[in-house]
Coordinates of C-alpha atoms and ligand atoms in Angstrom, one line a residue:
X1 CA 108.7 84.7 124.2
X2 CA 106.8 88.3 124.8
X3 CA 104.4 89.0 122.2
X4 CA 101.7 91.7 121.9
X5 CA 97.4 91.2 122.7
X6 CA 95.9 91.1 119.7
X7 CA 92.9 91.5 121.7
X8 CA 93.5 94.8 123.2
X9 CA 95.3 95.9 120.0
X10 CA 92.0 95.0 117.6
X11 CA 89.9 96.8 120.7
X12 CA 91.8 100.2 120.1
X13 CA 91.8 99.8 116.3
X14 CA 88.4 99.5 116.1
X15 CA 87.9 102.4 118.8
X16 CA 89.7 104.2 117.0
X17 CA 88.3 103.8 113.5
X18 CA 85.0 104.9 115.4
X19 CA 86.3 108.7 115.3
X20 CA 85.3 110.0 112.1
X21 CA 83.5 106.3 110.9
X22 CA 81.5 106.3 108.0
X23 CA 78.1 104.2 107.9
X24 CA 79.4 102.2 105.0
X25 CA 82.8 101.5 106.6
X26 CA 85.8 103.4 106.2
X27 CA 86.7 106.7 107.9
X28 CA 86.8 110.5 106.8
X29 CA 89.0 111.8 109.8
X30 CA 91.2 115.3 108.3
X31 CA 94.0 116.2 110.6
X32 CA 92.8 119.2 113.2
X33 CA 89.2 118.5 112.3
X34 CA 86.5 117.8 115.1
X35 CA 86.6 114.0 114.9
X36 CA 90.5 113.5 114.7
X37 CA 90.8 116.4 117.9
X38 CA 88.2 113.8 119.8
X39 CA 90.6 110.8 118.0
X40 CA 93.9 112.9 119.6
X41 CA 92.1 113.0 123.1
X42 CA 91.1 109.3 123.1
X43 CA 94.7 108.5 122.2
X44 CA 96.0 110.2 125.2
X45 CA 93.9 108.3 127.2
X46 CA 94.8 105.6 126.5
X47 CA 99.0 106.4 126.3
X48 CA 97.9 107.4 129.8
X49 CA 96.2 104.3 130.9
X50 CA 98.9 102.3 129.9
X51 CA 101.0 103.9 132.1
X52 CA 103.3 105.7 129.7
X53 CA 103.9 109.6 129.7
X54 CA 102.0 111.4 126.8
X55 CA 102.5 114.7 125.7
X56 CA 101.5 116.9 122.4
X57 CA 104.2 119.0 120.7
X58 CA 103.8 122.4 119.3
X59 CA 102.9 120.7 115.6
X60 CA 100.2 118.8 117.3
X61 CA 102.6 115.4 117.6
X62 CA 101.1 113.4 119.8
X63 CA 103.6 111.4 122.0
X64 CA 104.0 108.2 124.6
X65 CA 106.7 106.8 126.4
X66 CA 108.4 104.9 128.8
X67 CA 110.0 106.6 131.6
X68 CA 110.6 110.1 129.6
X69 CA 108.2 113.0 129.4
X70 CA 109.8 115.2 127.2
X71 CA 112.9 114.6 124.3
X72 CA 116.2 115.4 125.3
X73 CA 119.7 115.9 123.7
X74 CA 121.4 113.8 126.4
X75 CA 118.8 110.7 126.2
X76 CA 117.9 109.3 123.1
X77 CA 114.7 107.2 122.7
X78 CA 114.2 104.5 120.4
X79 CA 111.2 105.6 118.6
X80 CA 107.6 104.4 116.5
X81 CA 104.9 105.8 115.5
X82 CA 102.6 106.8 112.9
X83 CA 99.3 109.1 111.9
X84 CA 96.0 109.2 112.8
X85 CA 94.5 111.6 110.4
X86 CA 93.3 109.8 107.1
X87 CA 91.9 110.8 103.7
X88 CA 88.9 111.5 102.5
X89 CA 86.9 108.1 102.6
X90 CA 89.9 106.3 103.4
X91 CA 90.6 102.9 105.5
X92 CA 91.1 102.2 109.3
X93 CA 94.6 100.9 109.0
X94 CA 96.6 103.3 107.1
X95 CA 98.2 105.1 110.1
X96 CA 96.2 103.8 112.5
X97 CA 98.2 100.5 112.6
X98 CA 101.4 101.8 113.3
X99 CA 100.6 104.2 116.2
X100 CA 98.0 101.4 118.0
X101 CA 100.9 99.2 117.9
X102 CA 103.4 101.0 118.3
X103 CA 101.4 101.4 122.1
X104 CA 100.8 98.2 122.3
X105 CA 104.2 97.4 122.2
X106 CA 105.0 99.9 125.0
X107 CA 102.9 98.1 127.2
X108 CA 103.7 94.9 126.2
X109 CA 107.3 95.8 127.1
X110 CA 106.1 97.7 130.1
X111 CA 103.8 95.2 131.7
X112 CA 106.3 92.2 130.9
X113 CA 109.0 94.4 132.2
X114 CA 111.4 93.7 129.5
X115 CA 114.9 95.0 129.6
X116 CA 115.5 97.9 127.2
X117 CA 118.6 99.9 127.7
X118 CA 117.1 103.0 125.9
X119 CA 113.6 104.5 126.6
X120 CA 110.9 103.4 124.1
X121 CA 108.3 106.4 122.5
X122 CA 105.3 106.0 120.1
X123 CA 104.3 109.1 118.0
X124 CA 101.7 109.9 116.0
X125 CA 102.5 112.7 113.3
X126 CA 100.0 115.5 112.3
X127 CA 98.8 116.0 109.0
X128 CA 100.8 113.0 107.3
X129 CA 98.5 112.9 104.7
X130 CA 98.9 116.7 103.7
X131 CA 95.6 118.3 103.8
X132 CA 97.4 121.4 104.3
X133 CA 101.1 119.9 103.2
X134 CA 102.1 116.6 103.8
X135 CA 103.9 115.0 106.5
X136 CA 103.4 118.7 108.4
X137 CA 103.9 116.7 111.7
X138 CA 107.5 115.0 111.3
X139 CA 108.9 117.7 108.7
X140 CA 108.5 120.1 112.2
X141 CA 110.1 117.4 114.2
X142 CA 112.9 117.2 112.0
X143 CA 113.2 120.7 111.3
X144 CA 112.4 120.3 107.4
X145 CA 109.1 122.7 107.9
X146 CA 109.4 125.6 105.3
X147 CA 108.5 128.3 108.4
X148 CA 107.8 131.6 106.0
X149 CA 105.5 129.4 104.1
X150 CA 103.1 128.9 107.4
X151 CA 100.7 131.5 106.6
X152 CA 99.8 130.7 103.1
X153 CA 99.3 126.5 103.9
X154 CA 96.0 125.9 102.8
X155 CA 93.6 122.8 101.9
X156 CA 92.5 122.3 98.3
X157 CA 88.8 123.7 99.1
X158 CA 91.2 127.0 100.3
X159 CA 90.9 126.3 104.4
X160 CA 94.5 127.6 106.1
X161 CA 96.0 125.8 107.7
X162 CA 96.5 129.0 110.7
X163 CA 92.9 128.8 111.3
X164 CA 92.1 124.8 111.4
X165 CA 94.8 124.9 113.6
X166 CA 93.3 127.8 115.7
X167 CA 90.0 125.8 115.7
X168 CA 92.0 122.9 117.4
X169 CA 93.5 124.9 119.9
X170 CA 96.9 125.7 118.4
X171 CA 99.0 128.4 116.8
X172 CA 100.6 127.2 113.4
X173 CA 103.4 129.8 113.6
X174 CA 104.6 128.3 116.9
X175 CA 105.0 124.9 115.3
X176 CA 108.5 124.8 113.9
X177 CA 109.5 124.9 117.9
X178 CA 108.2 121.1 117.4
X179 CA 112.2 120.7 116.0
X180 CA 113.5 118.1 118.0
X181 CA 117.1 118.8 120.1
X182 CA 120.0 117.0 118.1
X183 CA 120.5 113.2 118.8
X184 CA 117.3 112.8 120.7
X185 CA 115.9 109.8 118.5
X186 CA 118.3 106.9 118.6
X187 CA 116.5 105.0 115.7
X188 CA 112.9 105.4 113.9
X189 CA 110.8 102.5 113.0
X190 CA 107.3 102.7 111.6
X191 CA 104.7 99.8 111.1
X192 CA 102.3 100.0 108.0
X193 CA 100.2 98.1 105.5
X194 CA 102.1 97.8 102.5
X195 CA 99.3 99.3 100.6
X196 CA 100.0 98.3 97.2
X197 CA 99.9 94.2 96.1
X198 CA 103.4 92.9 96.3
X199 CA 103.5 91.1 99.7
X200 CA 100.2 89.5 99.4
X201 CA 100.9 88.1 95.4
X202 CA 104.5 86.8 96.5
X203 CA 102.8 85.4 99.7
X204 CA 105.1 86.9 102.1
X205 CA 104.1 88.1 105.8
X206 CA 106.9 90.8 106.3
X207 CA 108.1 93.8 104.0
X208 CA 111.5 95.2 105.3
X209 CA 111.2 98.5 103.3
X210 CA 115.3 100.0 101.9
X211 CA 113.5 103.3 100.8
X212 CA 110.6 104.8 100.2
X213 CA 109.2 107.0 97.2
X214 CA 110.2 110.7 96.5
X215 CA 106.5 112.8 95.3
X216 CA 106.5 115.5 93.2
X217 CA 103.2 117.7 93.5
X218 CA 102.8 120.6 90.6
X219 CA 99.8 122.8 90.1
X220 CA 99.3 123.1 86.5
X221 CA 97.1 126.1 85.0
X222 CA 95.8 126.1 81.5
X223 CA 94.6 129.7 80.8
X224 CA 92.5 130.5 77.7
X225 CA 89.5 132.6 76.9
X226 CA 85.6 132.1 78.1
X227 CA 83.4 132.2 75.5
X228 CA 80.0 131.2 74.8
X229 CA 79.7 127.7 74.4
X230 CA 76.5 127.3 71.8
X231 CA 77.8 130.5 69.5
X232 CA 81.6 130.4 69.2
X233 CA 82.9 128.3 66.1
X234 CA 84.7 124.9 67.3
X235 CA 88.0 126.2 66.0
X236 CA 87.7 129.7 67.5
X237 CA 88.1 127.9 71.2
X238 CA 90.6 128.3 73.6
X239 CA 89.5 126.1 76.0
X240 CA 91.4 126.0 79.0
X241 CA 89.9 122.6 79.9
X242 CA 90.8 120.6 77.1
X243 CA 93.9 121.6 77.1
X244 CA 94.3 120.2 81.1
X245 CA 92.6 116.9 80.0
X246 CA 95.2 116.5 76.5
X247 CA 97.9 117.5 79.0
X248 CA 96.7 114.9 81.4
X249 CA 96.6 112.1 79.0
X250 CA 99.9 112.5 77.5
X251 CA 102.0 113.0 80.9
X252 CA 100.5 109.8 82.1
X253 CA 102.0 108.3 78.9
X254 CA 105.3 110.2 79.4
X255 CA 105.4 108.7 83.0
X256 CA 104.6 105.3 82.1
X257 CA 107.1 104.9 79.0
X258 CA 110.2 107.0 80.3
X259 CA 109.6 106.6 84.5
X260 CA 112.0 103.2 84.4
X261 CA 108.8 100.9 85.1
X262 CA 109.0 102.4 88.9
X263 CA 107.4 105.5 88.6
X264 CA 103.9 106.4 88.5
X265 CA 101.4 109.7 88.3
X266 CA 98.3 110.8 89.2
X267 CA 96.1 113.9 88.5
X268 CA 93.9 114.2 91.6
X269 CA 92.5 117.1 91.9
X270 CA 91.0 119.2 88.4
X271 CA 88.9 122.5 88.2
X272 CA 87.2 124.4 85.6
X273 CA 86.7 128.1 85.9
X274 CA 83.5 129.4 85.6
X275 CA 82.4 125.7 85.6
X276 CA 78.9 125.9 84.1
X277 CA 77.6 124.4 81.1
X278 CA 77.1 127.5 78.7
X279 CA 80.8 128.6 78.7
X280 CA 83.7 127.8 77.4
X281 CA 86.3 126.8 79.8
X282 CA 88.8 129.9 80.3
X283 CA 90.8 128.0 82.5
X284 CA 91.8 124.4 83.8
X285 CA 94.0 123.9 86.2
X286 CA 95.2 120.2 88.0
X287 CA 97.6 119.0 90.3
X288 CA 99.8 116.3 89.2
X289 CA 101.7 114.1 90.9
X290 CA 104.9 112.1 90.1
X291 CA 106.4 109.7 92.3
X292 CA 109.5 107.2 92.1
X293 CA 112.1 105.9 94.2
X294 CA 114.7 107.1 92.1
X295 CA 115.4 110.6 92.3
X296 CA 117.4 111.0 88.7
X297 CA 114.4 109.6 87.3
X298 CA 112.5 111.9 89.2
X299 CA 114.0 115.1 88.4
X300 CA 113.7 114.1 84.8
X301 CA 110.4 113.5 84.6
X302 CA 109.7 116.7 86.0
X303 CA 111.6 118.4 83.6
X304 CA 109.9 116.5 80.9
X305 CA 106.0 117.2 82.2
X306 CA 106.5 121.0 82.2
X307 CA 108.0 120.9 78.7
X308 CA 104.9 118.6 77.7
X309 CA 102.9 121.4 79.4
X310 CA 104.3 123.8 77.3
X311 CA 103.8 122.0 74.2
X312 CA 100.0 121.2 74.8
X313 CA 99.8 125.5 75.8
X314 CA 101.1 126.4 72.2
X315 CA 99.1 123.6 70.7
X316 CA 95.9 124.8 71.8
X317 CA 96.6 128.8 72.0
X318 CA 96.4 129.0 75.5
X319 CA 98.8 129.8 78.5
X320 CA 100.1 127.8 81.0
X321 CA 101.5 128.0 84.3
X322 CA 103.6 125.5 86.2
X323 CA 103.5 126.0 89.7
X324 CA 105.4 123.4 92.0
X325 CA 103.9 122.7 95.1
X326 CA 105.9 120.3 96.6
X327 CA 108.7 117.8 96.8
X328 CA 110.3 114.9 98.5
X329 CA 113.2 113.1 97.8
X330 CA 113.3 109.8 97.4
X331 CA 114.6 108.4 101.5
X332 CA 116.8 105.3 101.9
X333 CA 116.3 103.3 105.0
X334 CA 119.1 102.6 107.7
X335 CA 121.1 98.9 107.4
X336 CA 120.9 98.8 110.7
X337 CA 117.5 99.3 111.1
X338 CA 116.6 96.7 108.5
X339 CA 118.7 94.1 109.6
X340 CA 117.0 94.7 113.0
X341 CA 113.6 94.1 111.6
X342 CA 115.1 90.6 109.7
X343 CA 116.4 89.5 113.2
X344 CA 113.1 90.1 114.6
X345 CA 111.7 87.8 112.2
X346 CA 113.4 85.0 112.7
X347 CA 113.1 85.4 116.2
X348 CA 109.4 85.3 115.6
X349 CA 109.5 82.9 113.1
X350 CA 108.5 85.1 109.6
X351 CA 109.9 85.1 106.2
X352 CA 110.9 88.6 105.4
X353 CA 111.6 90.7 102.3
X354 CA 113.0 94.0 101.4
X355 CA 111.2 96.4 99.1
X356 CA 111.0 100.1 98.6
X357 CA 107.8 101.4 99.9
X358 CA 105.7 103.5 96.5
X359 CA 103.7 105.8 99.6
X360 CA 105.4 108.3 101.4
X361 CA 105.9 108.1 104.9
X362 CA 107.1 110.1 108.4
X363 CA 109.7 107.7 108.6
X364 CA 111.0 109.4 105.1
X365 CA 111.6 112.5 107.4
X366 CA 113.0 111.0 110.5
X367 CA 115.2 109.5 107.7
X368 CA 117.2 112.7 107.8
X369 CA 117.9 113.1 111.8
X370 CA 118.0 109.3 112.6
X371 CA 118.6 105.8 111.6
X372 CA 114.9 105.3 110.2
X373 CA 113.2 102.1 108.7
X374 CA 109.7 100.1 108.3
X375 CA 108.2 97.4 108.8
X376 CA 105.0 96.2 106.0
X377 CA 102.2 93.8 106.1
X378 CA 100.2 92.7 103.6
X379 CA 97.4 94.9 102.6
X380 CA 94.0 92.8 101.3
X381 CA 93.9 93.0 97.5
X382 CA 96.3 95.8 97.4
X383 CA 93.8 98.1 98.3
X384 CA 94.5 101.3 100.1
X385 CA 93.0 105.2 100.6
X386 CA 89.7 103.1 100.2
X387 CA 87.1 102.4 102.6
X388 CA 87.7 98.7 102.3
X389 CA 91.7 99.1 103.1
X390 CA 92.0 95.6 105.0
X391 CA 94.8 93.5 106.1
X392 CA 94.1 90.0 108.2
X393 CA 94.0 90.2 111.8
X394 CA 96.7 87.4 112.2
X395 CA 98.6 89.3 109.4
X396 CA 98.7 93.0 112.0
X397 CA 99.7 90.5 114.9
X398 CA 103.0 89.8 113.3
X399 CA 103.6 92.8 112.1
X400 CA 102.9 94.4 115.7
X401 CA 105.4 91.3 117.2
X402 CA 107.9 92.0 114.6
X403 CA 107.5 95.9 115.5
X404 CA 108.3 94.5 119.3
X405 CA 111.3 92.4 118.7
X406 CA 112.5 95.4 116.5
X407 CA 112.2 97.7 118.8
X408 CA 113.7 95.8 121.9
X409 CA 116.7 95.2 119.7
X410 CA 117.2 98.9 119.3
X411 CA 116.8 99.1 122.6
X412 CA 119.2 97.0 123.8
Ligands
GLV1 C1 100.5 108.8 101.8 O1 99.4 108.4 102.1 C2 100.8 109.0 100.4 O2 100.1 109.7 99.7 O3 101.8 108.5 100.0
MN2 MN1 97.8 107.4 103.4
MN3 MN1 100.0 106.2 106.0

């Protein structure tokens, strides 16, 4: 039976992890930053030495395939693929794993010269993990990009997104032309760690994910008066920042006790203006995050955080603004696609189960132009956007042969 090289796939994960490694382990690689340009270069090389066509899309999609150079209307590929930008400090797997194997499998299929009907393509998606806003890459590809919104893009520290795509040799405002022709993608798979603990505590090699999280992102502004902090009475505050941290607290109770037990929040990112010791807070501002798989739920929880917002505002004389930034919908995965990934694991010989995947993922937008599915494995502990994100070796072999078998079977 053809199966992958783990040797050759653990060679080009580790290269890869090199591009933006950090002495302790781990890797800081931002999409369209020096390190992942050089990461996007060495990828190339090596679509190109295994003998597949590569090419780069307009969004900065990098792309490799068998026997096409270019996506078409009139010849669907069966496609994989993943990211190779991480977070901040994150691990060398989360993205990494799906695009290294889904080459690997190309090969494989190319060297054994295995029969597929359709061509086979591996992408890897810019931006999935939304430094400027996420899943930039396959929202062009599937025409979901929000085109008058281009220029304003920006990182959290303020960096546009025009000019770190300048830096890297492209023009932002040309990426929407990344939309791919109608029926060009013939079905989407994606191999990933699981990133959360479920696999790994039922002691099951294979996740066959049936959907995959919707995330809500709101910026939330607290606005109250600065004031000096050794003179003004305790009860004369408006503090701008207390009023974020009370707000913070009680939507992560909200969450937990009306989300359904499958939704989950997450304040990531807090300021204080002026942010100095002597003064008062005038204003604190966060973005919080929702996510679920059920998009009812969703909506409602939303609906109950700005009230809460609201609430807290009045509570502590200040003002409040509630600005969304972003949102997904929750993404079922194809039947057919699932059922393909449980027929490659018999044939390889792997238990299987299906879950709903709590990360968002490309695949979420391919969802919407193609039958679209994953494939997880185990991740070590649960542990993910960590440096110390691990899965076993032998665990990302089956995952990579099950990605294989799937893929053939699309083909076919
Ligand atoms: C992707 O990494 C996510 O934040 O779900
Ligand atoms: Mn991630
Ligand atoms: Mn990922």
């Amino acid at each position: 039976m053809i199966a992958v090289s783990l040797e050759r796939l653990r060679a080009r994960l580790e290269a890869l992890a090199g591009f933006g490694g950090l002495p302790g382990g781990g890797v800081t690689r931002p999409c369209w930053s020096p390190r992942h340009e050089e990461a996007r270069g060495w990828l190339l090389g090596e679509l190109r030495a295994a003998g597949l066509e590569a090419w780069v899309d307009p969004a900065g999609n990098v792309f490799g395939a068998t026997g096409v150079g270019a996506l078409a209307a009139d010849r669907p590929v069966v496609l994989t693929g993943s990211h190779i930008d991480t977070v901040p400090e994150g691990g060398i797997l989360d993205g990494a794993l799906g695009v290294v194997a889904g080459l690997e499998c190309l090969e494989t299929v190319r060297q054994a010269g295995a029969a597929h009907r359709l061509p086979l393509a591996v992408a890897a998606w810019s931006d999935e993990e939304g430094r400027y806003g996420s899943l930039f890459g396959s929202r062009a590809f599937t025409g979901r990009l929000d085109v008058e919104r281009i220029p304003e893009m920006a990182a959290a520290d303020g960096e546009r997104l025009v000019d770190a795509m300048a830096r890297a040799g492209f023009d932002a405002r040309r990426a929407p032309e990344a939309r791919a022709p109608a029926g060009a993608v013939a079905a989407y798979v994606e191999l990933h760690i699981e990133q959360g603990p479920r696999l790994e505590e039922a002691g099951l090699p294979i996740g066959v994910v049936d959907s995959i999280v919707g995330v809500r992102r709101t910026r939330v502004v607290f606005t109250g008066q600065a004031d000096h902090a050794g003179t003004t009475p305790m009860d004369r505050r408006r503090d701008g920042f207390l009023a974020a941290a009370e707000y913070a607290l009680r939507a992560r109770d909200l969450v937990v006790r009306r989300g359904g037990g499958r939704s989950v929040t997450n304040v990531g990112v807090v300021s204080v203006h002026p942010g100095v010791s002597n003064i008062v807070p005038a204003r604190g501002e966060l973005v919080h995050e929702m996510r679920s798989p059920d998009a009812d739920v969703l909506a409602g929880l939303a609906r109950e955080c700005e009230a809460l917002a609201r609430r807290t505002a009045r509570r502590r004389r200040v003002a409040v603004e509630v600005r969304p930034l972003s949102a997904t919908a929750p993404a079922l995965c194809a039947e057919r696609v699932q059922r393909a990934v449980e027929a490659a694991c018999v044939t390889v010989g792997l238990a299987s189960t299906r879950l709903y995947s709590a990360a968002g993922h490309d695949a979420q937008n391919l969802a919407a132009i193609a039958d679209a599915g994953m494939i997880f494995i185990p991740s070590k502990g649960g542990r993910s956007h960590r440096v110390d994100e691990m899965s076993d070796w032998e665990a990302i072999e089956r995952g990579a042969n099950v990605l294989l078998h799937t893929l053939l079977a699309l083909a076919a």
